[in-house]
mmCIF file of C-alpha atoms in Angstrom:
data_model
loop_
_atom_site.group_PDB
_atom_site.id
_atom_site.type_symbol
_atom_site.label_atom_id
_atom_site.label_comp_id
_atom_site.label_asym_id
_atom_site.label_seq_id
_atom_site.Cartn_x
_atom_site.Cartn_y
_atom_site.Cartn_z
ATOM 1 C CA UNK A 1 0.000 0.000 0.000
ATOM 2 C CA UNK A 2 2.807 2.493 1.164
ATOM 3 C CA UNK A 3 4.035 2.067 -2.379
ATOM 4 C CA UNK A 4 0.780 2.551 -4.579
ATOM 5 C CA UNK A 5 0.818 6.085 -2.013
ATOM 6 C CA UNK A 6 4.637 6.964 -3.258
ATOM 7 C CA UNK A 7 3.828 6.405 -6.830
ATOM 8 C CA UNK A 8 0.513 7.972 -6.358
ATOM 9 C CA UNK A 9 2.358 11.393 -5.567
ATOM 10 C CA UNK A 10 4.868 11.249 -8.029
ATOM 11 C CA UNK A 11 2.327 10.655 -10.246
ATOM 12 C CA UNK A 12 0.205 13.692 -8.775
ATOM 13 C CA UNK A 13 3.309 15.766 -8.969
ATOM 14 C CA UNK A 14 3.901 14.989 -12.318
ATOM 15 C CA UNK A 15 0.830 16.939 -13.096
ATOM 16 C CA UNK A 16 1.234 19.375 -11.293
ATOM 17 C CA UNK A 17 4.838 20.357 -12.508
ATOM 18 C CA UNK A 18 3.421 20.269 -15.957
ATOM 19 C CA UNK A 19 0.836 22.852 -14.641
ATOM 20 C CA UNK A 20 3.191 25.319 -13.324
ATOM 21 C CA UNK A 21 5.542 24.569 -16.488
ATOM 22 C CA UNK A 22 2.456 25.432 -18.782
ATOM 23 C CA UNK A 23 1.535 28.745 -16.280
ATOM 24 C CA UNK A 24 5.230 29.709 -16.247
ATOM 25 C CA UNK A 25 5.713 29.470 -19.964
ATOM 26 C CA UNK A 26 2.600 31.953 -20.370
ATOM 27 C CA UNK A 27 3.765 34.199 -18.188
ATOM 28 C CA UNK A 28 7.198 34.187 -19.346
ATOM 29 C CA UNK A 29 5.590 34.531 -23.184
ATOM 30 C CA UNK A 30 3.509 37.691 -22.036
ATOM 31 C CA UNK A 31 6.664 39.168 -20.200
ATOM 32 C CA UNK A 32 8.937 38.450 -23.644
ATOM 33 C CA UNK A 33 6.430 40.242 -25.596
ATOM 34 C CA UNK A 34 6.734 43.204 -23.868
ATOM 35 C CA UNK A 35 10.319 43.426 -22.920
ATOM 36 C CA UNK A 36 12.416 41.878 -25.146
ATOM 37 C CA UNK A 37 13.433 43.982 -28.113
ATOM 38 C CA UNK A 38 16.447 42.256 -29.518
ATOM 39 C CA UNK A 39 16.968 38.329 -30.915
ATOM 40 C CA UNK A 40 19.985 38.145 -28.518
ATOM 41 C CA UNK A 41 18.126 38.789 -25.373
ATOM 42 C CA UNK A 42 15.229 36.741 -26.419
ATOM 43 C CA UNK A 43 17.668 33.767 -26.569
ATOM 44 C CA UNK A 44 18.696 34.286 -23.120
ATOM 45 C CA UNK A 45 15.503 34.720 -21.677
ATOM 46 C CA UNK A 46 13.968 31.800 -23.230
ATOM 47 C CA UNK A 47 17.200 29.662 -21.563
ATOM 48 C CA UNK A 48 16.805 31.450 -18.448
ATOM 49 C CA UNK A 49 12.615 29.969 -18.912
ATOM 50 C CA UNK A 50 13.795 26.470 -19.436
ATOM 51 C CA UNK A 51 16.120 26.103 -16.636
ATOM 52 C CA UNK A 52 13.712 27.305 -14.332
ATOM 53 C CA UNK A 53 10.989 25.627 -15.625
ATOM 54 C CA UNK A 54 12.893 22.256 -15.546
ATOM 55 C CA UNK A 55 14.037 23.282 -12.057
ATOM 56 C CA UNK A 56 10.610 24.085 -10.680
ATOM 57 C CA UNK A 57 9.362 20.328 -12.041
ATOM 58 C CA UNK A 58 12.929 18.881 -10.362
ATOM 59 C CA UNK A 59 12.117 20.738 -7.047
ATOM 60 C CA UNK A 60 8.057 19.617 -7.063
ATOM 61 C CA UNK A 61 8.855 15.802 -7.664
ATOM 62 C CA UNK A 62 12.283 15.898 -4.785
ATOM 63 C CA UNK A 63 9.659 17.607 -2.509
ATOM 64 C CA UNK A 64 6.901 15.206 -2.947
ATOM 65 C CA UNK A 65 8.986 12.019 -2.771
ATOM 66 C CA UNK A 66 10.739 13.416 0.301
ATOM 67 C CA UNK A 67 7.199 14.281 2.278
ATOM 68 C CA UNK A 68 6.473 10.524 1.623
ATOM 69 C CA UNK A 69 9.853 9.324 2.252
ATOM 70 C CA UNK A 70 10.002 10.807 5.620
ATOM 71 C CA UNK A 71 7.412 8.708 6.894
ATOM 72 C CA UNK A 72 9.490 5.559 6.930
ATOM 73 C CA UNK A 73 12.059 4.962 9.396
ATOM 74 C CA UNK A 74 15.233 3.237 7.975
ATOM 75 C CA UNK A 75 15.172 0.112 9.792
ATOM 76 C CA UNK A 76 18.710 -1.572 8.708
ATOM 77 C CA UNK A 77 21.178 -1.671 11.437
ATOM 78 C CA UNK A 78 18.436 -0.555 13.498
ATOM 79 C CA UNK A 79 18.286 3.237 12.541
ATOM 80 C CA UNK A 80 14.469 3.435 12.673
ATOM 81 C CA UNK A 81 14.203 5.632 16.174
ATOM 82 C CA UNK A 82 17.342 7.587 14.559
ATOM 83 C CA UNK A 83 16.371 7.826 10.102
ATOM 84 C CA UNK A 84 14.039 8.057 7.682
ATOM 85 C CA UNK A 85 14.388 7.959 4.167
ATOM 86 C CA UNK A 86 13.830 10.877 3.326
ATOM 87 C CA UNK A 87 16.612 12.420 4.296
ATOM 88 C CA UNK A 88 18.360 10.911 1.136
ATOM 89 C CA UNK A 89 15.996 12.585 -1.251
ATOM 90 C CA UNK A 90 15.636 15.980 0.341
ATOM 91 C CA UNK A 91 19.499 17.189 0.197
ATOM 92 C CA UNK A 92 18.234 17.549 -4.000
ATOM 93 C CA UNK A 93 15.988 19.950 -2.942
ATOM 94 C CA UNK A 94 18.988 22.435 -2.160
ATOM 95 C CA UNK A 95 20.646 21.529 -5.171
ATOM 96 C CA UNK A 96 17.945 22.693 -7.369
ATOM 97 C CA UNK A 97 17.794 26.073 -5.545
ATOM 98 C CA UNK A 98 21.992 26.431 -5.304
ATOM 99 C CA UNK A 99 22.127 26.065 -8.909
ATOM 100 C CA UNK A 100 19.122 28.741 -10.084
ATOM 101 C CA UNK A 101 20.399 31.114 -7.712
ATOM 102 C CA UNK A 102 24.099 30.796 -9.115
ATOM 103 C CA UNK A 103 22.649 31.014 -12.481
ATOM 104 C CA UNK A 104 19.848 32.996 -12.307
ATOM 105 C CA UNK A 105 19.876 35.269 -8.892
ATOM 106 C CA UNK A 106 18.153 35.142 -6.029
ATOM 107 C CA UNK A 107 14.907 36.127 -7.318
ATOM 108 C CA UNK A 108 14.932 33.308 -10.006
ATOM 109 C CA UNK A 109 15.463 30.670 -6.894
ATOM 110 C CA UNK A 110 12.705 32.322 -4.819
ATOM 111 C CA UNK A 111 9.805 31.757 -7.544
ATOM 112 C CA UNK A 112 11.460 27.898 -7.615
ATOM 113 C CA UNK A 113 10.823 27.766 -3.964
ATOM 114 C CA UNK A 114 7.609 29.366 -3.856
ATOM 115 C CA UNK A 115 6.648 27.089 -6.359
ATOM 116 C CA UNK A 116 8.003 23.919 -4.367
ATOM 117 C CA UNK A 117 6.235 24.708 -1.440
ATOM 118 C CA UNK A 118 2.488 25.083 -3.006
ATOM 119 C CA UNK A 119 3.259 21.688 -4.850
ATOM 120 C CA UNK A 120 4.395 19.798 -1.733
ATOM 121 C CA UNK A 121 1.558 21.454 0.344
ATOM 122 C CA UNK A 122 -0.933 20.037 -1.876
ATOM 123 C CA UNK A 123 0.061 16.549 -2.511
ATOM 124 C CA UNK A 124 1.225 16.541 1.495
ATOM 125 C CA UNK A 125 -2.423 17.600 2.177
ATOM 126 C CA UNK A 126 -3.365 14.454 -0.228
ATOM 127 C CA UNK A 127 -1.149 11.763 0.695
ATOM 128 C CA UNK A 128 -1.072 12.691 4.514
ATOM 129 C CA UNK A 129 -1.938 14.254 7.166
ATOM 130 C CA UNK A 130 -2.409 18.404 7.658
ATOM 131 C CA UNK A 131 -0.283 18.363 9.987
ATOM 132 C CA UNK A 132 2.703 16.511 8.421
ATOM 133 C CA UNK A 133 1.047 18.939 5.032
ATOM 134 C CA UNK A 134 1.764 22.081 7.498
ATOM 135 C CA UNK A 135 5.187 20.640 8.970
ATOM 136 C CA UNK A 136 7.007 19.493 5.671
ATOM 137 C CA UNK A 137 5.519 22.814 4.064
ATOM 138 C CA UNK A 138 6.530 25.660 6.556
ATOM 139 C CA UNK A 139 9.989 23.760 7.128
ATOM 140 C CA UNK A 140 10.560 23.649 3.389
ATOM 141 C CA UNK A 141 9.741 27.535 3.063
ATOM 142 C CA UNK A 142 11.786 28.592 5.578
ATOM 143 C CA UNK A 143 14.894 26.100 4.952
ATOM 144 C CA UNK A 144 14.820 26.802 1.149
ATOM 145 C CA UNK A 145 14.505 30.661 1.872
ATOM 146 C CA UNK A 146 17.336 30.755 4.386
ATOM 147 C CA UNK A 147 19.697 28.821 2.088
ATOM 148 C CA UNK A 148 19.265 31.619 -0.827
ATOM 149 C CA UNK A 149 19.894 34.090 2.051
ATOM 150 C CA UNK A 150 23.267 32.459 3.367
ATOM 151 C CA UNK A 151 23.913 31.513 -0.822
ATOM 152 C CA UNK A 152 23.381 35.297 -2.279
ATOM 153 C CA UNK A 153 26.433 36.394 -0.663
ATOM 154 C CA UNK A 154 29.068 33.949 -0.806
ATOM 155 C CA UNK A 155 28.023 33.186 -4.773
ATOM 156 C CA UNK A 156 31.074 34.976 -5.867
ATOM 157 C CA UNK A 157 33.269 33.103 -3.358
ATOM 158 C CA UNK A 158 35.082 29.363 -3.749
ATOM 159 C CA UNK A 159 32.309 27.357 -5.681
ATOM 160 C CA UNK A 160 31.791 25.176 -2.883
ATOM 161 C CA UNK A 161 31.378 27.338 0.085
ATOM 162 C CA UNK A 162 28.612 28.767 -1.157
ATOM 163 C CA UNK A 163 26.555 25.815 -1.137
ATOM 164 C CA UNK A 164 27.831 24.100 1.274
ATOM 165 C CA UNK A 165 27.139 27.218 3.676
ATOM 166 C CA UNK A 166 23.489 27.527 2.835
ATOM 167 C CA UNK A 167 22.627 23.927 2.576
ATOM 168 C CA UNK A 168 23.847 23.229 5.935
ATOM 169 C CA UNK A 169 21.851 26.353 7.746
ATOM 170 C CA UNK A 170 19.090 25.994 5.736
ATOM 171 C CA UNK A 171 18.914 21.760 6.887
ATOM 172 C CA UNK A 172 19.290 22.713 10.082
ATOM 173 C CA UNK A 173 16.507 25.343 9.960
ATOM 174 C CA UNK A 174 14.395 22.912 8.145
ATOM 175 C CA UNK A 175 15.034 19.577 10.109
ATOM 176 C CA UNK A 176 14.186 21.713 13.565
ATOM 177 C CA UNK A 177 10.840 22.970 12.264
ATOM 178 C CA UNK A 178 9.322 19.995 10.603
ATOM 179 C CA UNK A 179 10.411 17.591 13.328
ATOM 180 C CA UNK A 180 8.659 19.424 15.849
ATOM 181 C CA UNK A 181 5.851 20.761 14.134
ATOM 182 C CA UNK A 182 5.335 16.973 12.845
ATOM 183 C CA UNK A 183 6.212 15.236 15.868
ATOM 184 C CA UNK A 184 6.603 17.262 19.226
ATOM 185 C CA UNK A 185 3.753 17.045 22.022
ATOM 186 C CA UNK A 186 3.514 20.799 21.954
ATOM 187 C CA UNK A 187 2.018 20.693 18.316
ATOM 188 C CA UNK A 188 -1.146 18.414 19.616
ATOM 189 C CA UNK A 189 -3.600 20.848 18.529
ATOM 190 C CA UNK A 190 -3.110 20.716 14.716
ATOM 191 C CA UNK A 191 -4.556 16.927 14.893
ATOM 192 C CA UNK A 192 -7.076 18.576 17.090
ATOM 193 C CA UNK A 193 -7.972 21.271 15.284
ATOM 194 C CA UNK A 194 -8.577 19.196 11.820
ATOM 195 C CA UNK A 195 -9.891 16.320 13.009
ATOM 196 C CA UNK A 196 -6.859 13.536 13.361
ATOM 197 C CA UNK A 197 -5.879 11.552 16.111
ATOM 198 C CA UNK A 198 -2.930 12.769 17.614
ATOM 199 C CA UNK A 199 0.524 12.268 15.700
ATOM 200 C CA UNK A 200 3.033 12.639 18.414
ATOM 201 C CA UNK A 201 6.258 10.890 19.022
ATOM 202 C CA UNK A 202 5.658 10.633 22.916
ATOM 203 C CA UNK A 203 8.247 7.794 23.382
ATOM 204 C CA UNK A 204 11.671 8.636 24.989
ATOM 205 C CA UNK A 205 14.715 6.640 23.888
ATOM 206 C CA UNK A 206 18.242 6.848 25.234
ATOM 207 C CA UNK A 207 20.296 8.874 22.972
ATOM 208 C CA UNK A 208 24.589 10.025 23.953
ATOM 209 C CA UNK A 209 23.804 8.682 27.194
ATOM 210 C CA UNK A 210 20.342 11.426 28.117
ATOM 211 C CA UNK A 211 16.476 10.674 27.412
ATOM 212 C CA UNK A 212 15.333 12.106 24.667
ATOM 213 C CA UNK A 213 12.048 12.242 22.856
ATOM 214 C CA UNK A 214 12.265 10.061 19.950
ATOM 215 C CA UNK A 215 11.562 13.073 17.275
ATOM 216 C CA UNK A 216 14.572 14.697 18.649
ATOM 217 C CA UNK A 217 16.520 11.926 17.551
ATOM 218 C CA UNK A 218 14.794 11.162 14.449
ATOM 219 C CA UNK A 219 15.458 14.600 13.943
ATOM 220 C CA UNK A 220 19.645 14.569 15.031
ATOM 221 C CA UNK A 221 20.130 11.570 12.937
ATOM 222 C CA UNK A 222 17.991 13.030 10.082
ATOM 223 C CA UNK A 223 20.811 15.964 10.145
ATOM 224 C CA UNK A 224 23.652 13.984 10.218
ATOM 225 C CA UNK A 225 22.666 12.626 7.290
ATOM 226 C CA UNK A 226 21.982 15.603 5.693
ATOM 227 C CA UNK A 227 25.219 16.730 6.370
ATOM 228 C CA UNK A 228 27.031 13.799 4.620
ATOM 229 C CA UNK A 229 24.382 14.155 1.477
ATOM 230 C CA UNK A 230 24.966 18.194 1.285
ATOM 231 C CA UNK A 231 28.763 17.068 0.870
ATOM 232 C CA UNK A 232 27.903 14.632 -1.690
ATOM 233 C CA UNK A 233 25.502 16.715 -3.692
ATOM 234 C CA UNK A 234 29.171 19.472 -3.888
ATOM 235 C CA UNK A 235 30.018 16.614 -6.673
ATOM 236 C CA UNK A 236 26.571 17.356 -8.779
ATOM 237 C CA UNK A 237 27.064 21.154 -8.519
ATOM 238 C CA UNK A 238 30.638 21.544 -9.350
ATOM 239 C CA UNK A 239 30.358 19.036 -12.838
ATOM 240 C CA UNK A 240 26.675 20.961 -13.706
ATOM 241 C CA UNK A 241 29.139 24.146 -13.554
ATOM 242 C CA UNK A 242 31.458 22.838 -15.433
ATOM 243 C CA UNK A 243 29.241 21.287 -18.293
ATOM 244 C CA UNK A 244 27.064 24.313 -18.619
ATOM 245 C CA UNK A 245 27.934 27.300 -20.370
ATOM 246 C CA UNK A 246 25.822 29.628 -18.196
ATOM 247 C CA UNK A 247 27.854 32.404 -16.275
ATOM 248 C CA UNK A 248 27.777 33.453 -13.072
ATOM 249 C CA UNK A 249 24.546 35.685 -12.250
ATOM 250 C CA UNK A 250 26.395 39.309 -11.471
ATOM 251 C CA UNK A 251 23.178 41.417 -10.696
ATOM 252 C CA UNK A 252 24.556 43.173 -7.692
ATOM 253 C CA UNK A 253 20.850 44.749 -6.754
ATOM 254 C CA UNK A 254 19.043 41.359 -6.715
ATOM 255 C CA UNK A 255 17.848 41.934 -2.978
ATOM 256 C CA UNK A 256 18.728 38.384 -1.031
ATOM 257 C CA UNK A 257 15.837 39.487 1.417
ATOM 258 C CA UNK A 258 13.180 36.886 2.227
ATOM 259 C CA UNK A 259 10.721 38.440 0.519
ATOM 260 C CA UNK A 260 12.820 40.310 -2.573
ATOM 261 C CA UNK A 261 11.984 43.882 -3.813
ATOM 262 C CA UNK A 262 10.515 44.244 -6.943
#
């Protein structure tokens, strides 16, 4: 069953990539008309439309598998009170937004994330429950949208400190809120509040020698491998730099804010 529900999102995520590809693509069409005057720029901005098309689809099928993925423990070598799966998957998710804001600014990566988060809210709210849809959503937001702020200004530095930097913030930002949103005691009256029986991770396990709720440690160990896959995804983003011929975005005024300026 758990796997018709994984290929059931993908599936639902699918579509609705292919929805925001089609929306995007108008809007980018409307904004071409008006704007571009000469066949150079026109070129550009239809590349800059791909990639960011492509990388809004990339960033709504890593965020749904991950939401699904997180709900199973890793049980080998008994890591289920300390993994889940998805902590493989979601490391992608950082990738994607590294990569449009080296390319494309921070403003570029913002509209990928915004997108990301609507996508995953929906299927989440779909494939389980609101308050796992609320937890993964608001922890992807805020983790995505730290990691462009930490990324914006250390672009022009070393390739890899850049997204090493905001990856690592931005997982630690992101494991913290969706763990306890998802899991702590505290958040009880989500379930409540929609209808679902309560969610919680009451149990305590021994963890470094203290009792611990068993979120928290879902949560540590759901870092540390987060840690080891932002490392590994440095070998993805340093050959996609060196295979593309895109430079580096330079646009000095492209506020890194939350929020952006228009």
């Amino acid at each position: 069953m758990s796997l018709i529900y994984y290929a059931a999102g993908l599936f639902v995520s699918f579509l609705w990539g292919h929805v925001l590809l089609v929306f995007y693509g108008l809007i980018g069409s409307i904004t071409q008309v008006k704007k571009m005057s000469s066949a150079r720029d026109s070129l550009l901005a239809q590349q800059e439309r791909r990639f960011i098309a492509f990388s809004i689809f990339a960033m709504c099928l890593t965020v749904t598998a991950s939401n699904v993925l997180v709900q199973y423990p890793v049980y080998w070598f008994g890591l289920n009170e300390l993994l889940t799966y998805g902590a493989f998957t979601y490391p992608i998710a950082f990738l994607i937004n590294d990569l449009t804001n080296r390319f494309y600014g921070p403003s570029a990566a913002r509209r990928v994330v915004y997108a990301g988060f609507f996508a995953g809210f929906f299927v989440s709210w779909i494939l389980a429950t609101p308050r796992l849809a609320i937890a993964s959503s608001l922890a992807f937001l805020f983790g995505q949208l730290l990691d462009i702020v930490v990324f914006t200004p250390l672009r022009r530095k070393t390739w890899w400190k850049a997204p090493l930097a905001a990856a690592l913030v931005g997982s630690a930002l992101d494991t913290v809120v969706f763990f306890a949103l998802a899991f702590s005691n505290f958040f009880t009256f989500i379930d409540q509040m929609t209808g679902y029986a309560n969610g919680s991770l009451m149990e305590s396990v021994v963890f470094l020698g203290f009792e611990l709720p068993v979120w928290l440690s879902l949560a540590f160990g759901d870092f540390l491998v987060k840690i080891v896959m932002s490392l590994l995804m440095l070998i993805p983003y340093g050959t996609i730099l060196s295979a593309v011929g895109i430079p580096l975005y330079q646009n000095s005024k492209d506020d890194s804010s939350f929020v952006g300026r228009k």
